[in-house]
Amino acid sequence: MYFPGRVVPMLPAELSNDLCSLRPGEPRLTKTVFITYDRRGQVVETELARSVIRSRARLTYEEVSAALDGAATEIEREVLKILRRAEKLAQRIQTRRVHAGMITLSLPEVEIELAEDGHVLNARPADTSFSHTIIEMFMVEANEQVSKALLEAGMPHLRRIHPAPDPGEAGNLLPLVPTLGRDLPTSLKREDIMKLLERVRGQPEETAANYILLRSMPQASYGPERAGHFALASEDYCHFTSPIRRYPDLTVHRALDVLLRGRRRRGGRRAETELPGDAALADLGRAASAAERRALQAERQVQNALLTILMSEKLGQVFDGVITSVMAFGVFVQLRPVLAEGLIRVGDFGADEWDYDRGSATFLGRGTQRLVAVGQQVRVLVADVDLVRLETTLLPADGGPIGVVQRPTAVMRQRRERRFAGRGRRR
C-alpha cells in the first residue's frame, strides 16, 4: 500500500528494500522478457529467461523527463542514449496499442507533500510526463508476452481480467449532455469510448467525462480464465512486473520459473505438486482482488483525510474548480490545483428556485434559467471543513448563482417545464 510519505510493503523490508531492490551497481537475480521489435513497434520475437541485472542508475521520472526535454543533466551519456531509444520505442508501442484499441483514461492523481513531522504542506497534480508512459508501455508489453508464453505452454496462471462495459452503462453519460450535446455514444463500445475521450481532451469537462467512464466500467480483477483485458485491448494479460508488491505477480513468477526450468511433464502437463490448478487459482484470484480493493480503499481514505486537513488551513480562500458530479443535494467540485473535493449544497447555489432533474443530473434555476451541470467551471470559497466527517463545504466565490445561463426558445421552455413538473423544488 502506498500512502503519502509511507509505504507498507507486501514482503519484509529485508527483501523489498534490499535483496529484491535494483540498487545501482549491485547484481540482482531477475526474470527478464527480451522482446525484439521492428521499426513499427510490432513484436518480432520474445525470449524469457532467468537472468542477472546490474542497474546503471536509479532515476526519478522528473529527472528523466527533464533530460529527455534537453535540460542539463548529470545522467551518464550512455544511460541518456538508452533513455532516448527507450522513449522512441515506447512512442511506437503506444501508437500501435492505441491503434489496436487501447483505452487510456486521463484521471489526475494528487501528490501530497508532507513535512518530516507528518504535517500536510501542500498538494498538487502528480507528474504525468512521458517518462511514466515509457515504463508503462514496457511493463504492459512484458506482462502480455509472459501471459502468452504460459498459455502456449498449457500452464494455468492468474490473469488480470477486465471485462467490457455493460451496454446499459451508456446511460451514465447523460450528465454530459448539457455541455457536450446529445450526440453522445448510445453504447460503450471501444471505438465510441475512444472518440469521446478524444472529444473532451483538454476541455473543462475532460475530468468529469473520464470519471464517469471509469465508474461505467467493471473493476479489473484476478482469475485464471482467459477473459481478456478490455482497456488494454489484450486477449492474454497477466501481472508479472511487480512480484515484490503484488501477490498475483509472485504466482506468475512461480509458474514462469517452472516453465524456464523445464520441470513439466510431457504433453504440457504440470506436476500436480508444483503449481495450483484452476480451482486453486480462482480462490487465489478472489482473495487477491479483495485485498487489492481494500488496499485502494485505504489509500483513498488516507488521501482524503490529508486533503481535508490541508483544506482546513485554507478557510476563506478562493479556488477555481470543476463540477465532477451533481446530486439532488448539491454538486461536488474538484479544486485546482490541490485536487481536493468539496460540496456546494443546493441551498447555497444562489438566489433562485432550483429544480433537479435526476435523468440528466442537472439543476435549472427557474428564475435565472441557469443550468448547473457536470463539467462546468466554478470559482468557490472554502467556507467550512468538518475534520470528523472529512467534508469540505464550499460557497460560490461571488455569492452566486452558479451555472450557465440558458436561452431556450418558448417551445424548449415548455418542454423543460413539463419535464420538471412534479419534481421537488430545491431552495
XYZ file of C-alpha atoms in Angstrom:
427
model
C 0.000 0.000 0.000
C 1.256 3.441 -0.963
C 0.419 6.244 1.434
C 1.779 9.793 1.260
C 5.156 9.639 2.975
C 4.938 5.942 3.794
C 4.864 2.582 2.020
C 3.538 -0.602 3.631
C 5.330 -3.385 1.724
C 3.904 -6.816 0.929
C 7.198 -8.528 1.778
C 9.600 -7.838 4.669
C 11.810 -4.795 4.204
C 14.913 -7.027 4.051
C 13.545 -8.297 0.730
C 11.603 -5.368 -0.707
C 14.190 -2.720 0.159
C 17.368 -4.779 -0.168
C 17.685 -8.180 -1.843
C 14.854 -7.531 -4.319
C 15.649 -3.849 -4.862
C 17.516 -2.855 -8.036
C 20.293 -0.910 -6.381
C 22.734 0.703 -8.840
C 25.919 -1.286 -9.328
C 24.753 -4.342 -7.367
C 23.904 -7.633 -9.141
C 20.365 -8.877 -8.616
C 18.598 -12.066 -9.702
C 15.787 -11.299 -12.118
C 13.452 -12.758 -14.683
C 13.678 -10.951 -17.995
C 11.417 -10.680 -21.021
C 13.582 -9.972 -24.073
C 11.365 -8.599 -26.850
C 12.591 -7.819 -30.361
C 10.613 -5.157 -32.259
C 10.528 -3.999 -35.834
C 10.577 -0.316 -36.773
C 6.813 -0.026 -36.322
C 6.901 -1.287 -32.756
C 5.497 -4.697 -33.687
C 6.734 -7.708 -31.720
C 9.038 -9.881 -33.830
C 10.097 -12.443 -31.236
C 10.179 -12.951 -27.484
C 12.556 -14.785 -25.173
C 12.004 -15.314 -21.454
C 14.970 -16.029 -19.201
C 16.267 -16.236 -15.657
C 18.894 -13.513 -15.521
C 21.131 -11.216 -13.506
C 20.907 -7.439 -13.734
C 23.345 -4.768 -12.604
C 21.481 -1.472 -12.655
C 23.346 1.543 -14.051
C 21.358 4.287 -12.344
C 18.369 4.980 -10.109
C 16.480 7.905 -11.635
C 13.254 9.758 -10.885
C 10.588 10.352 -13.506
C 11.199 14.091 -13.209
C 14.953 13.662 -13.843
C 14.328 11.566 -16.923
C 11.665 13.941 -18.274
C 13.927 16.951 -17.891
C 16.848 15.157 -19.550
C 14.718 13.967 -22.473
C 13.445 17.527 -22.897
C 17.035 18.705 -23.342
C 17.711 20.172 -19.903
C 21.181 19.982 -18.394
C 21.584 16.666 -16.601
C 24.058 14.626 -14.580
C 22.808 11.380 -16.150
C 25.647 9.463 -17.810
C 25.869 9.906 -21.565
C 25.446 6.181 -22.264
C 22.424 5.977 -19.957
C 20.879 9.036 -21.600
C 21.365 7.423 -25.004
C 19.482 4.357 -23.791
C 16.690 6.562 -22.412
C 16.273 8.325 -25.757
C 15.986 4.987 -27.535
C 13.519 3.812 -24.896
C 11.447 6.943 -25.460
C 11.286 6.343 -29.215
C 10.363 2.679 -28.789
C 7.674 3.479 -26.193
C 6.123 6.011 -28.571
C 5.879 3.379 -31.308
C 4.456 0.779 -28.924
C 1.891 3.281 -27.687
C 0.891 4.184 -31.258
C 0.452 0.503 -32.091
C -1.606 -0.247 -28.997
C -3.842 2.811 -29.382
C -4.476 1.793 -32.995
C -5.437 -1.667 -31.685
C -7.956 -0.087 -29.298
C -6.132 0.551 -26.036
C -8.113 2.944 -23.846
C -6.282 5.311 -21.507
C -8.322 7.401 -19.081
C -6.975 10.770 -18.004
C -7.572 10.809 -14.261
C -5.457 13.335 -12.356
C -3.643 11.868 -9.385
C -2.649 14.007 -6.441
C 0.802 14.264 -4.893
C 0.671 15.293 -1.233
C 3.696 16.993 0.261
C 4.353 16.213 3.932
C 6.758 17.725 6.426
C 9.060 15.448 8.414
C 6.585 15.510 11.308
C 3.737 14.438 9.006
C 2.167 17.879 8.681
C 0.454 18.428 5.319
C 2.312 21.177 3.465
C 0.702 21.164 0.038
C -0.925 19.094 -2.701
C -0.551 19.224 -6.459
C -1.281 17.095 -9.531
C 1.224 14.257 -9.829
C 3.734 14.310 -12.650
C 2.316 12.788 -15.843
C 5.224 13.304 -18.232
C 6.044 10.744 -20.917
C 8.720 9.162 -18.740
C 5.847 7.418 -16.927
C 4.477 6.165 -20.241
C 7.863 4.669 -21.176
C 7.761 2.420 -18.126
C 4.049 1.722 -18.526
C 4.377 0.609 -22.148
C 7.326 -1.667 -21.369
C 5.504 -3.239 -18.408
C 2.332 -3.798 -20.420
C 4.325 -5.493 -23.186
C 6.204 -7.724 -20.742
C 3.010 -8.695 -18.909
C 1.298 -9.610 -22.159
C 4.185 -11.685 -23.505
C 4.501 -13.662 -20.257
C 0.794 -14.495 -20.285
C 1.032 -15.624 -23.906
C 4.068 -17.799 -23.145
C 2.303 -19.518 -20.246
C -0.797 -20.024 -22.402
C 1.240 -21.613 -25.170
C 2.881 -23.910 -22.601
C -0.526 -25.013 -21.351
C 0.154 -23.655 -17.879
C -2.733 -22.235 -15.812
C -1.927 -18.856 -14.268
C -3.560 -15.831 -12.708
C -4.576 -13.316 -15.355
C -5.529 -9.677 -14.990
C -9.119 -9.612 -16.245
C -11.037 -6.529 -17.324
C -14.452 -7.239 -18.906
C -16.111 -4.941 -21.435
C -18.668 -2.469 -20.021
C -22.314 -3.444 -19.923
C -24.191 -1.748 -22.824
C -26.687 -0.266 -20.373
C -23.929 1.725 -18.674
C -24.003 4.219 -21.570
C -26.853 5.898 -19.706
C -24.250 7.178 -17.242
C -23.140 9.658 -19.924
C -26.389 11.664 -19.718
C -24.904 14.240 -17.294
C -22.540 15.272 -20.127
C -25.405 16.234 -22.464
C -25.708 19.858 -21.231
C -22.056 20.580 -22.007
C -21.363 18.205 -24.905
C -24.745 17.978 -26.619
C -26.943 14.995 -27.355
C -24.685 13.259 -29.872
C -23.097 11.103 -27.187
C -22.465 7.365 -27.533
C -25.516 5.172 -27.026
C -23.239 2.282 -26.137
C -19.819 1.905 -24.572
C -18.124 0.142 -27.451
C -14.389 0.593 -27.656
C -14.471 2.978 -30.629
C -17.210 5.103 -29.004
C -15.204 5.492 -25.802
C -12.072 6.460 -27.719
C -13.970 9.081 -29.750
C -15.474 10.577 -26.595
C -12.086 10.737 -24.864
C -10.594 12.499 -27.877
C -13.520 14.916 -27.977
C -13.118 16.058 -24.354
C -9.310 16.089 -24.343
C -8.124 19.426 -22.953
C -11.692 20.640 -22.321
C -13.184 21.649 -18.921
C -15.405 18.560 -18.918
C -12.480 16.171 -19.511
C -12.068 15.202 -15.852
C -15.786 14.606 -15.311
C -16.099 12.561 -18.507
C -13.166 10.375 -17.521
C -14.571 9.786 -14.035
C -17.957 8.856 -15.492
C -16.318 6.399 -17.884
C -14.300 4.915 -15.027
C -17.459 4.367 -12.972
C -19.160 2.830 -16.014
C -16.538 0.139 -16.481
C -16.281 -3.067 -14.450
C -13.437 -3.320 -11.975
C -10.441 -5.299 -13.125
C -9.790 -8.457 -11.132
C -7.630 -11.570 -10.995
C -8.608 -15.042 -12.175
C -7.407 -17.985 -14.258
C -9.978 -17.632 -17.051
C -8.946 -16.256 -20.424
C -11.402 -13.339 -20.449
C -9.103 -10.625 -21.824
C -8.378 -7.069 -20.747
C -10.814 -4.602 -22.328
C -8.971 -1.343 -21.609
C -5.664 -2.678 -22.910
C -7.288 -4.424 -25.892
C -5.384 -7.567 -24.917
C -6.634 -11.142 -25.194
C -3.973 -12.515 -22.851
C -2.741 -10.406 -19.997
C -1.302 -11.008 -16.552
C 0.569 -9.046 -13.899
C 4.221 -10.075 -13.863
C 6.317 -6.944 -13.350
C 5.861 -6.346 -9.592
C 6.393 -9.610 -7.694
C 7.525 -7.820 -4.529
C 4.394 -5.712 -4.191
C 1.565 -7.778 -5.773
C 0.924 -11.393 -4.866
C -0.594 -12.289 -8.287
C 2.721 -11.317 -9.889
C 4.534 -13.633 -7.491
C 2.318 -16.561 -8.518
C 3.098 -15.792 -12.178
C 6.829 -15.769 -11.380
C 6.493 -19.201 -9.803
C 4.738 -20.516 -12.912
C 7.341 -18.926 -15.152
C 10.114 -20.426 -13.039
C 8.651 -23.894 -13.592
C 8.459 -23.196 -17.326
C 12.030 -21.914 -17.556
C 13.438 -24.795 -15.515
C 11.611 -27.237 -17.769
C 10.119 -29.145 -14.810
C 6.960 -30.141 -16.654
C 5.575 -33.444 -17.769
C 5.275 -34.283 -21.435
C 2.206 -33.057 -23.292
C 2.245 -29.726 -21.455
C 1.006 -31.230 -18.169
C 2.472 -29.840 -14.968
C 3.390 -31.816 -11.900
C 0.427 -31.642 -9.513
C 2.609 -30.613 -6.571
C 4.329 -27.738 -8.363
C 1.608 -25.248 -9.271
C -2.030 -24.578 -8.311
C -4.741 -25.676 -10.730
C -7.675 -23.621 -11.990
C -9.801 -24.083 -8.859
C -6.993 -23.022 -6.530
C -6.097 -20.130 -8.844
C -9.717 -18.974 -8.804
C -9.611 -18.866 -4.986
C -6.290 -17.006 -5.095
C -7.713 -14.568 -7.626
C -10.725 -13.749 -5.464
C -8.509 -13.251 -2.396
C -6.043 -11.062 -4.309
C -8.842 -8.969 -5.867
C -10.404 -8.389 -2.445
C -7.030 -7.449 -0.946
C -6.411 -5.033 -3.812
C -9.774 -3.324 -3.229
C -9.053 -2.985 0.497
C -5.630 -1.504 -0.216
C -7.014 1.013 -2.733
C -9.773 1.977 -0.316
C -7.239 2.550 2.453
C -5.084 4.685 0.145
C -8.107 6.790 -0.870
C -9.229 7.242 2.740
C -5.804 8.420 3.865
C -5.502 10.731 0.867
C -8.953 12.214 1.524
C -8.128 12.725 5.196
C -4.874 14.531 4.419
C -6.505 16.716 1.765
C -9.290 17.624 4.193
C -6.688 18.608 6.790
C -4.994 20.748 4.153
C -8.287 22.472 3.288
C -8.933 23.192 6.986
C -5.939 25.524 6.792
C -7.354 27.318 3.752
C -10.663 28.558 5.152
C -11.760 31.718 3.392
C -9.503 31.136 0.390
C -10.843 31.101 -3.163
C -10.142 28.327 -5.694
C -11.042 27.520 -9.260
C -12.816 24.203 -9.629
C -14.747 21.880 -11.897
C -18.087 20.245 -11.120
C -17.447 16.490 -11.169
C -20.863 15.201 -10.075
C -24.362 16.539 -9.485
C -26.590 15.058 -6.769
C -30.053 16.012 -5.505
C -28.492 17.769 -2.501
C -25.783 19.720 -4.349
C -22.698 19.494 -6.524
C -19.226 18.136 -5.855
C -16.366 20.319 -7.064
C -12.753 19.318 -7.606
C -10.486 22.199 -6.605
C -7.464 23.175 -8.674
C -4.570 22.684 -8.273
C -4.847 20.772 -4.986
C -7.408 18.260 -6.372
C -9.332 18.200 -3.094
C -13.100 17.812 -3.379
C -15.804 19.878 -1.748
C -19.570 20.250 -1.783
C -21.772 23.206 -2.697
C -25.183 22.459 -1.221
C -28.161 23.376 -3.362
C -29.283 25.938 -0.820
C -26.051 27.828 -1.459
C -26.270 27.890 -5.271
C -27.625 31.457 -5.189
C -30.941 33.267 -5.078
C -33.345 31.212 -7.198
C -35.593 28.168 -7.146
C -33.569 25.192 -8.307
C -35.173 22.164 -9.948
C -33.212 18.927 -10.009
C -33.560 16.501 -12.917
C -32.330 13.059 -11.929
C -32.209 11.763 -15.503
C -29.735 14.368 -16.756
C -28.191 15.063 -13.330
C -28.697 18.820 -13.699
C -30.202 21.740 -11.791
C -32.153 24.517 -13.509
C -32.804 27.879 -11.910
C -36.438 28.757 -12.582
C -35.885 32.477 -12.470
C -32.367 32.887 -13.815
C -32.572 29.997 -16.315
C -29.132 28.941 -15.155
C -28.224 25.327 -15.795
C -25.860 23.584 -13.368
C -24.192 20.531 -14.888
C -21.163 18.265 -14.776
C -18.010 19.727 -16.323
C -18.791 23.375 -15.603
C -16.069 25.562 -14.152
C -16.819 27.389 -10.921
C -14.960 29.717 -8.617
C -15.535 28.806 -4.993
C -14.689 29.846 -1.457
C -13.726 27.337 1.235
C -16.423 28.015 3.833
C -16.150 25.166 6.333
C -14.271 21.926 6.959
C -15.507 19.066 9.142
C -12.468 17.009 10.151
C -14.642 14.329 11.747
C -16.814 13.708 8.685
C -13.956 14.651 6.336
C -16.208 17.063 4.466
C -15.348 20.401 2.879
C -18.161 22.897 2.372
C -17.835 25.365 -0.488
C -19.701 28.523 -1.471
C -19.806 30.399 -4.775
C -16.951 32.910 -4.546
C -19.131 35.734 -5.903
C -22.212 34.779 -3.918
C -23.841 33.027 -6.873
C -25.874 31.997 -8.596
C -23.725 29.314 -10.197
C -24.343 27.662 -13.540
C -24.550 28.800 -17.138
C -27.394 30.936 -18.457
C -29.631 29.114 -20.917
C -31.614 30.927 -23.580
C -34.238 28.396 -24.650
C -37.000 29.025 -27.155
C -40.594 29.092 -25.927
C -41.090 25.511 -27.055
C -37.931 24.362 -25.264
C -39.047 26.215 -22.150
C -42.425 24.488 -22.207
C -40.760 21.109 -22.633
C -38.459 21.838 -19.738
C -41.383 22.894 -17.545
C -43.212 19.659 -18.364
C -40.079 17.634 -17.668
C -39.663 19.228 -14.260
C -43.370 19.065 -13.389
C -43.888 17.036 -10.272
C -40.248 17.130 -9.242
C -39.330 18.556 -5.873
C -38.101 22.140 -5.698
C -34.825 22.958 -4.050
C -34.230 26.336 -2.480
